[in-house]
Short mmCIF file of C-alpha atoms in Angstrom, two decimals:
data_model
loop_
_atom_site.label_atom_id
_atom_site.label_comp_id
_atom_site.label_asym_id
_atom_site.label_seq_id
_atom_site.Cartn_x
_atom_site.Cartn_y
_atom_site.Cartn_z
CA MET R 1038 8.30 -74.29 -107.01
CA LYS R 1039 11.70 -73.88 -105.41
CA PRO R 1040 12.63 -76.10 -102.45
CA LYS R 1041 13.55 -73.00 -100.45
CA GLN R 1042 9.97 -71.83 -100.70
CA LEU R 1043 8.87 -74.81 -98.66
CA LEU R 1044 10.48 -73.10 -95.69
CA GLU R 1045 7.57 -70.69 -96.02
CA ILE R 1046 5.61 -73.41 -94.26
CA THR R 1047 6.57 -71.54 -91.08
CA LEU R 1048 4.13 -68.80 -92.13
CA GLY R 1049 1.45 -71.48 -92.42
CA VAL R 1050 2.29 -72.99 -89.05
CA PHE R 1051 2.50 -69.56 -87.41
CA THR R 1052 -0.84 -68.59 -88.90
CA SER R 1053 -2.27 -71.90 -87.81
CA ILE R 1054 -1.00 -71.83 -84.23
CA GLY R 1055 -2.02 -68.26 -83.65
CA GLY R 1056 -4.94 -68.16 -85.98
CA PHE R 1057 -6.50 -71.50 -85.48
CA LEU R 1058 -5.34 -73.25 -82.35
CA GLU R 1059 -5.65 -70.30 -79.99
CA VAL R 1060 -7.56 -69.70 -76.81
CA GLY R 1061 -10.85 -69.66 -78.73
CA SER R 1062 -10.40 -72.98 -80.48
CA MET R 1063 -8.93 -74.66 -77.40
CA MET R 1064 -11.71 -73.57 -75.09
CA THR R 1065 -14.61 -74.07 -77.52
CA ALA R 1066 -13.31 -77.52 -78.46
CA ALA R 1067 -12.77 -78.46 -74.82
CA GLN R 1068 -16.22 -77.27 -73.87
CA ALA R 1069 -17.81 -79.05 -76.82
CA GLY R 1070 -16.11 -82.31 -75.82
CA ALA R 1071 -17.04 -81.93 -72.16
CA ASP R 1072 -20.70 -81.13 -72.92
CA PHE R 1073 -21.56 -83.05 -76.09
CA GLY R 1074 -18.97 -85.80 -76.58
CA TYR R 1075 -17.80 -86.24 -80.15
CA GLN R 1076 -21.00 -84.77 -81.56
CA LEU R 1077 -19.53 -81.36 -82.49
CA LEU R 1078 -16.41 -82.62 -84.30
CA TRP R 1079 -18.11 -81.74 -87.60
CA ALA R 1080 -17.94 -78.05 -86.70
CA ILE R 1081 -14.14 -78.29 -86.39
CA LEU R 1082 -13.95 -80.14 -89.71
CA LEU R 1083 -16.13 -77.56 -91.46
CA GLY R 1084 -14.18 -74.70 -89.85
CA THR R 1085 -10.87 -76.23 -90.96
CA ILE R 1086 -11.96 -76.62 -94.58
CA CYS R 1087 -13.39 -73.11 -94.71
CA LEU R 1088 -10.38 -71.48 -93.04
CA ALA R 1089 -7.88 -73.36 -95.19
CA SER R 1090 -9.79 -72.24 -98.31
CA LEU R 1091 -9.80 -68.63 -97.14
CA ILE R 1092 -6.13 -68.71 -96.17
CA GLU R 1093 -5.20 -70.20 -99.53
CA MET R 1094 -7.19 -67.48 -101.32
CA SER R 1095 -5.68 -64.76 -99.20
CA GLY R 1096 -2.14 -65.95 -99.91
CA ARG R 1097 -2.89 -66.34 -103.63
CA PHE R 1098 -4.31 -62.82 -103.69
CA ALA R 1099 -1.15 -61.41 -102.10
CA ALA R 1100 1.18 -63.45 -104.30
CA VAL R 1101 -0.48 -62.61 -107.62
CA SER R 1102 -1.55 -59.00 -107.06
CA GLY R 1103 1.07 -57.84 -104.56
CA HIS R 1104 -1.83 -56.27 -102.70
CA THR R 1105 -3.38 -57.13 -99.37
CA ILE R 1106 -7.10 -57.65 -98.86
CA ALA R 1107 -7.51 -54.37 -97.00
CA ASP R 1108 -5.78 -52.48 -99.86
CA ALA R 1109 -8.15 -53.93 -102.38
CA LEU R 1110 -11.27 -53.45 -100.25
CA ARG R 1111 -10.75 -49.71 -100.15
CA GLU R 1112 -9.71 -49.45 -103.83
CA ARG R 1113 -12.46 -51.56 -105.27
CA PHE R 1114 -15.39 -50.76 -103.02
CA GLY R 1115 -14.55 -47.21 -102.02
CA LEU R 1116 -14.45 -45.46 -98.70
CA HIS R 1117 -18.11 -45.75 -97.74
CA PHE R 1118 -18.05 -49.48 -98.10
CA PHE R 1119 -14.61 -49.95 -96.60
CA ILE R 1120 -15.67 -48.26 -93.39
CA VAL R 1121 -18.17 -51.08 -92.64
CA PRO R 1122 -15.72 -54.01 -92.44
CA LEU R 1123 -13.16 -51.66 -90.88
CA VAL R 1124 -15.43 -50.86 -87.95
CA ALA R 1125 -16.98 -54.33 -87.63
CA MET R 1126 -13.64 -56.13 -87.79
CA GLY R 1127 -11.97 -53.49 -85.66
CA VAL R 1128 -14.41 -53.99 -82.80
CA VAL R 1129 -14.43 -57.80 -83.03
CA SER R 1130 -10.65 -57.91 -83.33
CA ILE R 1131 -10.13 -55.77 -80.23
CA LEU R 1132 -12.37 -58.18 -78.28
CA LEU R 1133 -10.47 -61.08 -79.80
CA LEU R 1134 -7.16 -59.49 -78.81
CA ALA R 1135 -8.46 -59.10 -75.25
CA ALA R 1136 -9.52 -62.76 -75.27
CA GLU R 1137 -6.06 -63.87 -76.45
CA LEU R 1138 -4.31 -61.75 -73.83
CA GLY R 1139 -6.77 -63.35 -71.41
CA GLY R 1140 -5.60 -66.79 -72.57
CA MET R 1141 -1.99 -65.82 -71.85
CA CYS R 1142 -3.04 -64.52 -68.42
CA ALA R 1143 -5.06 -67.66 -67.69
CA ALA R 1144 -2.00 -69.81 -68.41
CA LEU R 1145 0.08 -67.61 -66.12
CA GLN R 1146 -2.62 -67.76 -63.45
CA ILE R 1147 -2.72 -71.56 -63.54
CA ALA R 1148 1.08 -71.63 -63.28
CA THR R 1149 1.45 -69.05 -60.52
CA ALA R 1150 -1.95 -68.70 -58.78
CA VAL R 1151 -1.72 -64.92 -59.30
CA ALA R 1152 -5.08 -63.61 -60.57
CA ILE R 1153 -5.70 -62.97 -64.26
CA ARG R 1154 -6.21 -59.22 -64.06
CA TRP R 1155 -2.74 -58.74 -62.54
CA TRP R 1156 -1.21 -60.49 -65.53
CA ALA R 1157 -3.04 -58.38 -68.11
CA MET R 1158 -0.50 -55.56 -68.30
CA PRO R 1159 2.63 -57.77 -68.21
CA ALA R 1160 1.13 -59.95 -70.97
CA ALA R 1161 0.30 -56.86 -73.03
CA LEU R 1162 3.80 -55.47 -72.48
CA LEU R 1163 5.42 -58.71 -73.63
CA THR R 1164 3.27 -58.80 -76.77
CA TRP R 1165 4.00 -55.16 -77.52
CA LEU R 1166 7.73 -55.54 -76.90
CA LEU R 1167 8.06 -58.39 -79.36
CA LEU R 1168 6.23 -56.43 -82.06
CA TRP R 1169 8.19 -53.28 -81.27
CA ARG R 1170 11.62 -54.89 -81.37
CA GLY R 1171 11.13 -58.00 -83.50
CA THR R 1172 10.95 -58.59 -87.23
CA PHE R 1173 8.21 -60.49 -89.02
CA GLY R 1174 10.46 -63.46 -89.82
CA MET R 1175 11.77 -63.71 -86.29
CA ILE R 1176 8.29 -63.69 -84.75
CA GLU R 1177 6.94 -66.11 -87.34
CA LYS R 1178 9.74 -68.64 -86.98
CA GLY R 1179 9.97 -68.34 -83.20
CA VAL R 1180 6.28 -68.87 -82.71
CA SER R 1181 6.17 -71.80 -85.14
CA MET R 1182 8.93 -73.56 -83.21
CA LEU R 1183 7.48 -72.91 -79.76
CA GLY R 1184 4.00 -73.67 -81.03
CA LEU R 1185 4.98 -77.27 -81.66
CA VAL R 1186 4.39 -77.83 -77.94
CA THR R 1187 0.66 -77.98 -78.81
CA VAL R 1188 1.36 -81.38 -80.36
CA VAL R 1189 0.92 -82.57 -76.76
CA PHE R 1190 -2.85 -82.67 -77.44
CA GLY R 1191 -2.31 -85.00 -80.37
CA VAL R 1192 -0.10 -87.28 -78.26
CA ALA R 1193 -2.69 -87.34 -75.48
CA ALA R 1194 -5.51 -88.13 -77.89
CA ILE R 1195 -3.56 -91.10 -79.27
CA LEU R 1196 -2.62 -92.38 -75.81
CA LEU R 1197 -6.26 -92.27 -74.71
CA ALA R 1198 -7.23 -94.53 -77.63
CA PRO R 1199 -10.60 -92.97 -78.53
CA ASP R 1200 -13.43 -95.03 -79.95
CA LEU R 1201 -12.87 -94.42 -83.66
CA SER R 1202 -16.45 -95.10 -84.72
CA GLY R 1203 -17.58 -92.44 -82.23
CA VAL R 1204 -15.05 -90.01 -83.65
CA ALA R 1205 -16.14 -90.78 -87.22
CA SER R 1206 -19.83 -90.31 -86.43
CA GLY R 1207 -19.05 -86.94 -84.86
CA LEU R 1208 -17.67 -85.75 -88.17
CA VAL R 1209 -21.16 -85.89 -89.62
CA PRO R 1210 -23.46 -83.08 -88.44
CA SER R 1211 -26.33 -84.26 -86.26
CA LEU R 1212 -29.11 -82.71 -84.20
CA PRO R 1213 -28.62 -82.46 -80.42
CA HIS R 1214 -30.68 -84.64 -78.06
CA GLU R 1215 -30.77 -82.00 -75.32
CA LYS R 1216 -29.61 -78.43 -74.60
CA ALA R 1217 -30.22 -77.50 -78.23
CA ALA R 1218 -29.53 -73.78 -77.79
CA HIS R 1219 -26.18 -74.45 -76.10
CA TYR R 1220 -25.27 -76.98 -78.79
CA TRP R 1221 -25.77 -74.51 -81.61
CA PHE R 1222 -24.07 -71.74 -79.66
CA LEU R 1223 -21.01 -73.95 -79.26
CA ALA R 1224 -21.18 -74.92 -82.94
CA VAL R 1225 -21.04 -71.27 -84.02
CA SER R 1226 -18.36 -70.50 -81.44
CA ILE R 1227 -16.21 -73.28 -82.89
CA LEU R 1228 -16.77 -71.95 -86.42
CA GLY R 1229 -16.06 -68.40 -85.28
CA ALA R 1230 -12.90 -69.52 -83.49
CA ALA R 1231 -11.68 -71.26 -86.63
CA ILE R 1232 -12.66 -68.71 -89.25
CA ALA R 1233 -11.42 -65.48 -87.67
CA PRO R 1234 -11.27 -62.82 -90.42
CA ALA R 1235 -8.35 -61.15 -88.65
CA VAL R 1236 -6.39 -64.28 -89.49
CA PHE R 1237 -6.85 -64.40 -93.24
CA TYR R 1238 -6.55 -60.64 -93.53
CA PHE R 1239 -3.33 -61.05 -91.59
CA TYR R 1240 -2.12 -63.80 -93.88
CA SER R 1241 -2.32 -61.67 -97.03
CA SER R 1242 -0.19 -59.05 -95.30
CA GLY R 1243 2.21 -61.83 -94.30
CA GLY R 1244 2.51 -62.83 -97.96
CA VAL R 1245 3.33 -59.25 -98.91
CA GLU R 1246 5.81 -58.93 -96.02
CA GLU R 1247 7.50 -62.08 -97.31
CA LYS R 1248 7.52 -60.56 -100.83
CA TRP R 1249 5.64 -63.41 -102.45
CA ASP R 1250 5.09 -63.36 -106.20
CA GLU R 1251 3.30 -65.56 -108.73
CA SER R 1252 5.87 -68.32 -108.31
CA HIS R 1253 4.55 -68.77 -104.76
CA VAL R 1254 1.02 -69.79 -105.79
CA ALA R 1255 1.76 -73.52 -105.58
CA THR R 1256 3.77 -73.20 -102.37
CA ASN R 1257 1.00 -71.13 -100.89
CA ARG R 1258 -1.52 -73.89 -101.51
CA ILE R 1259 0.65 -76.40 -99.64
CA VAL R 1260 1.45 -73.95 -96.85
CA ALA R 1261 -2.17 -72.95 -96.33
CA TRP R 1262 -3.67 -76.42 -96.40
CA GLY R 1263 -0.74 -78.00 -94.52
CA GLY R 1264 -0.63 -75.38 -91.81
CA ILE R 1265 -4.36 -75.17 -91.25
CA THR R 1266 -4.89 -78.94 -91.33
CA PHE R 1267 -2.23 -79.14 -88.63
CA GLY R 1268 -4.22 -76.68 -86.50
CA GLY R 1269 -7.51 -78.43 -87.28
CA ILE R 1270 -6.22 -81.85 -86.25
CA LEU R 1271 -4.89 -80.48 -82.97
CA SER R 1272 -8.16 -78.69 -82.36
CA GLY R 1273 -9.98 -81.99 -82.94
CA ALA R 1274 -7.53 -83.65 -80.55
CA VAL R 1275 -8.47 -81.13 -77.84
CA LEU R 1276 -12.11 -82.08 -78.27
CA ILE R 1277 -11.34 -85.80 -78.19
CA VAL R 1278 -9.21 -85.49 -75.06
CA ALA R 1279 -11.96 -83.43 -73.39
CA VAL R 1280 -14.48 -86.19 -74.11
CA LEU R 1281 -12.30 -88.90 -72.58
CA THR R 1282 -11.03 -87.03 -69.54
CA LEU R 1283 -13.56 -84.30 -68.70
CA GLN R 1284 -16.88 -85.66 -69.92
CA ALA R 1285 -16.01 -89.12 -68.61
CA ARG R 1286 -15.85 -87.63 -65.09
CA GLY R 1287 -18.77 -85.26 -65.49
CA ILE R 1288 -16.54 -82.16 -65.41
CA THR R 1289 -17.90 -79.15 -67.30
CA ILE R 1290 -15.77 -76.10 -67.98
CA ASP R 1291 -16.64 -72.91 -66.17
CA HIS R 1292 -13.03 -71.87 -65.56
CA PHE R 1293 -9.71 -72.26 -67.31
CA ASP R 1294 -8.39 -74.31 -64.36
CA GLN R 1295 -10.85 -77.09 -65.11
CA ALA R 1296 -9.64 -77.32 -68.69
CA ALA R 1297 -6.07 -77.61 -67.41
CA LEU R 1298 -6.98 -80.97 -65.89
CA MET R 1299 -7.69 -82.53 -69.26
CA LEU R 1300 -4.14 -83.66 -69.95
CA LEU R 1301 -3.44 -84.83 -66.40
CA ASP R 1302 -4.78 -88.34 -66.92
CA PRO R 1303 -2.89 -89.38 -70.02
CA LEU R 1304 0.35 -87.46 -69.41
CA HIS R 1305 0.42 -86.57 -65.69
CA ARG R 1306 2.73 -83.67 -64.80
CA ILE R 1307 3.94 -83.28 -68.37
CA GLY R 1308 0.33 -83.06 -69.45
CA PHE R 1309 -0.49 -80.36 -66.94
CA TRP R 1310 2.48 -78.20 -67.92
CA GLY R 1311 1.95 -79.07 -71.56
CA PHE R 1312 -1.53 -77.60 -71.32
CA VAL R 1313 -0.28 -74.46 -69.60
CA ALA R 1314 2.51 -73.97 -72.15
CA SER R 1315 0.18 -74.65 -75.09
CA LEU R 1316 -2.43 -72.23 -73.84
CA PHE R 1317 0.20 -69.55 -73.29
CA ILE R 1318 2.03 -69.92 -76.58
CA ALA R 1319 -1.07 -70.36 -78.73
CA SER R 1320 -2.72 -67.32 -77.16
CA PHE R 1321 0.50 -65.32 -77.37
CA SER R 1322 0.95 -65.97 -81.06
CA ALA R 1323 -2.71 -65.17 -81.65
CA ALA R 1324 -2.35 -61.90 -79.74
CA LEU R 1325 0.63 -61.01 -81.97
CA GLU R 1326 -1.33 -61.86 -85.11
CA VAL R 1327 -4.48 -60.05 -84.14
CA ALA R 1328 -2.62 -56.92 -83.01
CA LEU R 1329 -0.78 -56.88 -86.34
CA ALA R 1330 -4.00 -57.57 -88.23
CA ILE R 1331 -5.67 -54.52 -86.69
CA ALA R 1332 -2.71 -52.29 -87.54
CA TYR R 1333 -2.48 -53.71 -91.09
CA LEU R 1334 -6.17 -53.08 -91.70
CA ILE R 1335 -5.98 -49.42 -90.65
CA ALA R 1336 -2.61 -48.67 -92.25
CA GLN R 1337 -3.44 -50.29 -95.58
CA GLY R 1338 -6.91 -48.79 -95.70
CA LEU R 1339 -5.42 -45.33 -95.31
CA GLY R 1340 -2.33 -45.85 -97.46
CA TRP R 1341 0.24 -45.49 -94.68
CA ASN R 1342 3.64 -47.09 -94.56
CA TRP R 1343 3.40 -50.41 -92.81
CA GLY R 1344 5.53 -53.44 -92.15
CA GLU R 1345 6.64 -55.41 -89.15
CA ASP R 1346 10.19 -55.43 -90.55
CA LEU R 1347 10.43 -51.64 -90.53
CA LYS R 1348 11.70 -49.90 -87.42
CA PRO R 1349 8.84 -48.26 -85.49
CA ARG R 1350 10.17 -44.81 -86.43
CA ASP R 1351 9.79 -45.65 -90.12
CA ASP R 1352 6.14 -46.56 -89.78
CA ALA R 1353 5.15 -44.59 -86.72
CA ARG R 1354 1.40 -44.56 -87.37
CA PHE R 1355 1.37 -48.31 -87.95
CA SER R 1356 3.34 -48.99 -84.77
CA VAL R 1357 1.13 -46.70 -82.73
CA SER R 1358 -1.96 -48.53 -84.06
CA TYR R 1359 -0.92 -51.91 -82.70
CA THR R 1360 0.32 -50.33 -79.49
CA VAL R 1361 -3.06 -48.72 -78.84
CA ALA R 1362 -4.91 -51.93 -79.79
CA ILE R 1363 -2.86 -54.05 -77.38
CA PHE R 1364 -3.35 -51.73 -74.45
CA VAL R 1365 -7.07 -51.26 -75.07
CA GLY R 1366 -7.36 -55.06 -75.06
CA ALA R 1367 -5.42 -55.27 -71.80
CA ILE R 1368 -7.59 -52.62 -70.15
CA LEU R 1369 -10.69 -54.72 -70.87
CA LEU R 1370 -9.09 -57.46 -68.77
CA VAL R 1371 -7.90 -55.13 -66.03
CA VAL R 1372 -11.42 -53.81 -65.48
CA GLY R 1373 -12.41 -57.40 -64.85
CA LEU R 1374 -14.06 -58.90 -67.95
CA ASP R 1375 -14.19 -62.66 -67.49
CA PRO R 1376 -11.74 -64.03 -70.12
CA LEU R 1377 -13.55 -67.34 -70.66
CA LYS R 1378 -16.96 -65.73 -71.19
CA LEU R 1379 -15.30 -63.05 -73.31
CA THR R 1380 -13.67 -65.75 -75.43
CA LEU R 1381 -16.87 -67.70 -76.10
CA PHE R 1382 -18.88 -64.53 -76.76
CA THR R 1383 -16.25 -63.11 -79.12
CA MET R 1384 -16.12 -66.35 -81.11
CA ALA R 1385 -19.91 -66.31 -81.60
CA LEU R 1386 -19.81 -62.61 -82.48
CA THR R 1387 -17.12 -63.36 -85.06
CA SER R 1388 -19.48 -65.83 -86.72
CA ALA R 1389 -22.27 -63.27 -86.76
CA THR R 1390 -20.08 -60.72 -88.54
CA LEU R 1391 -18.41 -63.19 -90.94
CA PRO R 1392 -20.37 -62.22 -94.07
CA ILE R 1393 -19.24 -58.58 -93.72
CA ALA R 1394 -15.60 -59.66 -93.86
CA VAL R 1395 -15.87 -62.62 -96.22
CA VAL R 1396 -18.38 -61.71 -98.95
CA PRO R 1397 -16.48 -58.65 -100.26
CA PHE R 1398 -13.30 -60.71 -100.10
CA LEU R 1399 -14.93 -63.37 -102.27
CA VAL R 1400 -15.90 -60.68 -104.78
CA LEU R 1401 -12.24 -59.61 -104.93
CA MET R 1402 -11.13 -63.21 -105.38
CA ASN R 1403 -13.20 -63.31 -108.57
CA ASP R 1404 -11.82 -60.03 -109.93
CA ASP R 1405 -9.39 -60.64 -112.78
CA ALA R 1406 -7.97 -57.13 -112.50
CA TYR R 1407 -6.18 -58.39 -109.39
CA LEU R 1408 -5.87 -62.10 -110.05
CA GLY R 1409 -5.68 -62.52 -113.83
CA ARG R 1410 -6.02 -66.23 -114.52
CA TYR R 1411 -5.78 -67.08 -110.83
CA THR R 1412 -9.37 -66.19 -109.88
CA ASN R 1413 -11.43 -68.56 -107.72
CA GLY R 1414 -13.14 -71.67 -109.01
CA TYR R 1415 -16.84 -72.35 -108.42
CA LEU R 1416 -16.21 -74.96 -105.76
CA SER R 1417 -14.15 -72.81 -103.43
CA ASN R 1418 -16.58 -69.92 -103.82
CA ALA R 1419 -19.49 -72.20 -102.96
CA VAL R 1420 -17.85 -73.91 -99.97
CA VAL R 1421 -16.80 -70.66 -98.33
CA LEU R 1422 -20.05 -68.81 -99.03
CA PHE R 1423 -22.12 -71.70 -97.72
CA THR R 1424 -20.11 -72.06 -94.49
CA VAL R 1425 -20.10 -68.35 -93.80
CA LEU R 1426 -23.84 -67.93 -94.32
CA VAL R 1427 -24.62 -70.97 -92.18
CA ALA R 1428 -22.34 -69.70 -89.40
CA CYS R 1429 -23.94 -66.26 -89.54
CA VAL R 1430 -27.53 -67.51 -89.43
CA LEU R 1431 -26.75 -69.93 -86.59
CA ALA R 1432 -25.00 -67.13 -84.69
CA VAL R 1433 -27.83 -64.65 -85.04
CA VAL R 1434 -30.27 -67.28 -83.75
CA SER R 1435 -28.17 -68.82 -80.99
CA ILE R 1436 -26.47 -65.81 -79.39
CA PRO R 1437 -29.72 -64.39 -77.91
CA LEU R 1438 -30.77 -67.90 -76.81
CA GLU R 1439 -27.45 -68.48 -75.06
CA LEU R 1440 -27.56 -65.08 -73.38
CA ALA R 1441 -31.13 -65.73 -72.23
CA GLY R 1442 -30.38 -69.27 -71.08
CA GLY R 1443 -26.93 -68.92 -69.61
CA MET X 584 -6.72 -46.36 -122.50
CA PRO X 585 -9.79 -44.81 -120.84
CA ILE X 586 -9.51 -44.21 -117.11
CA CYS X 587 -12.56 -44.37 -114.86
CA LEU X 588 -12.02 -41.79 -112.17
CA ILE X 589 -14.04 -43.50 -109.48
CA ARG X 590 -12.90 -47.03 -110.24
CA ASP X 591 -9.26 -46.45 -111.16
CA VAL X 592 -8.28 -43.29 -109.30
CA LEU X 593 -10.45 -42.56 -106.28
CA ASP X 594 -9.30 -44.48 -103.17
CA ASN X 595 -6.30 -45.95 -104.96
CA LYS X 596 -2.90 -45.92 -103.31
CA LEU X 597 -0.24 -43.33 -104.12
CA VAL X 598 3.40 -44.36 -104.19
CA ASP X 599 6.04 -41.62 -104.19
CA SER X 600 9.35 -41.43 -106.06
CA ASP X 601 11.11 -43.25 -103.17
CA GLY X 602 8.63 -46.11 -103.31
CA GLN X 603 7.01 -45.03 -100.03
CA ASN X 604 3.26 -45.34 -99.53
CA ALA X 605 1.96 -41.79 -99.76
CA GLY X 606 -1.66 -42.20 -98.73
CA ARG X 607 -4.67 -42.79 -100.93
CA VAL X 608 -6.57 -40.57 -103.32
CA ASP X 609 -9.17 -39.25 -100.91
CA GLY X 610 -10.74 -36.82 -103.39
CA ILE X 611 -10.56 -35.65 -107.01
CA VAL X 612 -10.88 -32.00 -108.05
CA LEU X 613 -12.44 -31.25 -111.43
CA GLU X 614 -12.50 -27.91 -113.23
CA LEU X 615 -15.57 -26.94 -115.21
CA THR X 616 -14.67 -24.96 -118.32
CA GLU X 617 -16.91 -22.73 -120.40
CA GLY X 618 -18.05 -24.74 -123.40
CA GLY X 619 -15.51 -27.52 -122.87
CA PRO X 620 -15.57 -30.80 -120.97
CA PRO X 621 -14.59 -30.90 -117.25
CA ARG X 622 -10.88 -31.34 -116.63
CA VAL X 623 -9.14 -33.15 -113.79
CA LEU X 624 -7.07 -30.57 -111.93
CA CYS X 625 -5.68 -32.39 -108.94
CA VAL X 626 -6.17 -35.15 -106.39
CA GLU X 627 -6.59 -34.55 -102.68
CA VAL X 628 -4.81 -36.58 -100.02
CA SER X 629 -6.12 -35.51 -96.66
CA PRO X 630 -8.04 -36.70 -93.62
CA ILE X 631 -10.16 -33.57 -94.11
CA THR X 632 -11.41 -34.80 -97.48
CA LEU X 633 -11.80 -38.29 -96.07
CA GLY X 634 -13.85 -36.99 -93.16
CA ARG X 635 -16.06 -34.84 -95.40
CA ARG X 636 -16.92 -37.80 -97.59
CA LEU X 637 -18.31 -39.59 -94.57
CA ASN X 638 -19.88 -36.68 -92.74
CA ARG X 639 -19.58 -32.91 -93.11
CA ARG X 640 -19.09 -32.33 -89.37
CA LEU X 641 -16.39 -34.97 -89.16
CA GLY X 642 -14.56 -33.21 -92.00
CA ASP X 643 -14.85 -29.81 -90.34
CA TRP X 644 -13.53 -31.29 -87.13
CA MET X 645 -10.55 -32.77 -89.02
CA ALA X 646 -9.91 -29.36 -90.56
CA ARG X 647 -9.85 -27.66 -87.15
CA LEU X 648 -7.45 -30.31 -85.89
CA ASP X 649 -5.24 -29.89 -88.95
CA ARG X 650 -5.11 -26.11 -88.59
CA ARG X 651 -3.04 -26.52 -85.43
CA PHE X 652 -0.16 -27.91 -87.45
CA GLY X 653 0.68 -24.63 -89.17
CA PRO X 654 -0.53 -21.46 -90.85
CA GLU X 655 -1.07 -23.05 -94.26
CA ARG X 656 -2.89 -26.07 -92.92
CA GLY X 657 -6.56 -26.72 -92.34
CA VAL X 658 -7.30 -27.23 -96.04
CA PRO X 659 -6.91 -30.52 -97.92
CA TYR X 660 -3.50 -31.13 -99.47
CA ARG X 661 -3.72 -31.11 -103.26
CA ILE X 662 -1.45 -32.75 -105.82
CA PRO X 663 -1.69 -31.43 -109.40
CA ILE X 664 -2.66 -34.29 -111.70
CA THR X 665 0.45 -33.53 -113.78
CA ARG X 666 2.60 -34.79 -110.89
CA VAL X 667 0.83 -38.17 -110.97
CA THR X 668 2.72 -40.27 -113.49
CA GLY X 669 2.00 -43.99 -113.52
CA MET X 670 -1.59 -45.24 -113.51
CA GLY X 671 -1.81 -48.88 -112.52
CA VAL X 672 -3.66 -50.27 -109.54
CA ASP X 673 -1.33 -47.93 -107.62
CA LEU X 674 -0.72 -44.36 -108.78
CA ARG X 675 2.84 -43.01 -108.94
CA LEU X 676 4.00 -39.59 -107.83
CA ASP X 677 7.07 -37.96 -109.39
CA PHE X 678 8.26 -36.40 -106.11
CA ARG X 679 9.09 -37.36 -102.54
CA ALA X 680 6.06 -37.27 -100.24
CA GLU X 681 8.12 -37.18 -97.04
CA PRO X 682 8.30 -33.35 -96.68
CA THR X 683 4.64 -32.81 -97.69
CA PRO X 684 1.58 -32.68 -95.42
CA ILE X 685 0.83 -36.30 -96.39
CA PHE X 686 3.47 -37.27 -93.87
CA ALA X 687 2.59 -34.60 -91.28
CA ALA X 688 0.99 -37.00 -88.80
CA GLU X 689 3.72 -39.55 -89.41
CA ARG X 690 6.45 -36.97 -88.70
CA TRP X 691 4.64 -35.72 -85.59
CA LEU X 692 4.36 -39.25 -84.19
CA ARG X 693 7.91 -40.15 -85.19
CA GLU X 694 9.36 -37.28 -83.19
CA ARG X 695 7.55 -38.53 -80.11
CA LEU X 696 8.39 -42.18 -80.74
CA SER X 697 12.10 -41.53 -81.11
CA ARG X 698 12.24 -40.99 -77.34
CA ILE X 699 11.12 -44.58 -76.73
CA PRO X 700 14.02 -47.04 -76.75
CA GLY X 701 14.06 -49.45 -79.67
CA ALA X 702 12.14 -47.18 -82.00
#
């Protein structure tokens, strides 16, 4: 491993900020803390391990084979199979993109008191403009730097001095004492927020954009686990802060504004603006990632030219794909979908569709035509398969219950 | 080395002589010969073929759409198998795909995009 490769950690941090600590993880973690104390921390831990495993695999796949996951899905499984994850992930990713744009708008609404739907188009335009004019490296490094503002949650969690035995007991899964349906719905939402397929599909494209080769396999492991652990710890910090500031006062989260109060106690004005900035930047980077992920999936599946470093005129179909995706997402907000409900629902829906995106990927990760001697070990196969199946079953059971109850 | 048409050719990516992605093998055309084994004639790269594999009507609709692009359009674009050189995970073409119908939609969009600043 060359020292210079360690700079690739920015891809890990970018992926983590946008892919892990985004509006979904922030709001599901905050809600879990406000409603159930530390009890749901295990879901964040499980989500972190599963996502880090998937991200590591995805990067290894790109580095060794030079192919992205979407490339291989179409080649190996054929058109009829490819169309299933394409449609399922396409629909979920558009909703996710709308949710992330909603997170940006919510931050702007808290800052300016101008309603969310008015911010939808400006937020979409900003996202589009950066993709249109920027390069992959510029976006990745910019977002990683700005994303460090989310460390504010970690600082707040330390300042609030949580009861460590409570935190530790939350890391072990336990049955809820009350509101069982809501508990499991939040658990799957947390898992869905962590393990978004758009993110690890995105990451393999990122590896190819960065021209990784076999010498990057070791770096990739550090980048994936380092970056995602960073996101997981901050996500856990959000939950811990929510327990100590929101739950302690009996505040539940029905609006983004209520969540914005969570950092007021430990950090006062800095905390308030820290929350607003974190929500904006995390959602922004996620919107960039998801928009790119959608365009990558289509372009690679159909064999088009693609690449964020190319000028839009050199990959016109690719550029038009993300443009359309962004504005469809924004329209969902303009017509008045509630961003917080949309976020929670999308996260649960992601969990329900996880096997469609993950199982074929696991098959590819065990294919030596692509990976040679770098195929998966039994342990990583088992951990990911187990988590994904659990998340899916829980989602299928709890989504109807939540819709009926709430 | 034996080549499995479905596994190694169908749906695999084509890369042209400039290194540009030139679509995927959407279909394979075989020729049946009297008394001899079938021969691979060409591969098809076309949304029409792609559509037909999923649903006949979708394919016909693609063909009607494609016909608008010129007098010779409306049928799938075919590449003789002799122009396909390398066979790895990706297949190599020995010509530039840019002027061919593979890039028709790309060219059409590019013309319209070039009016937007920054493109």
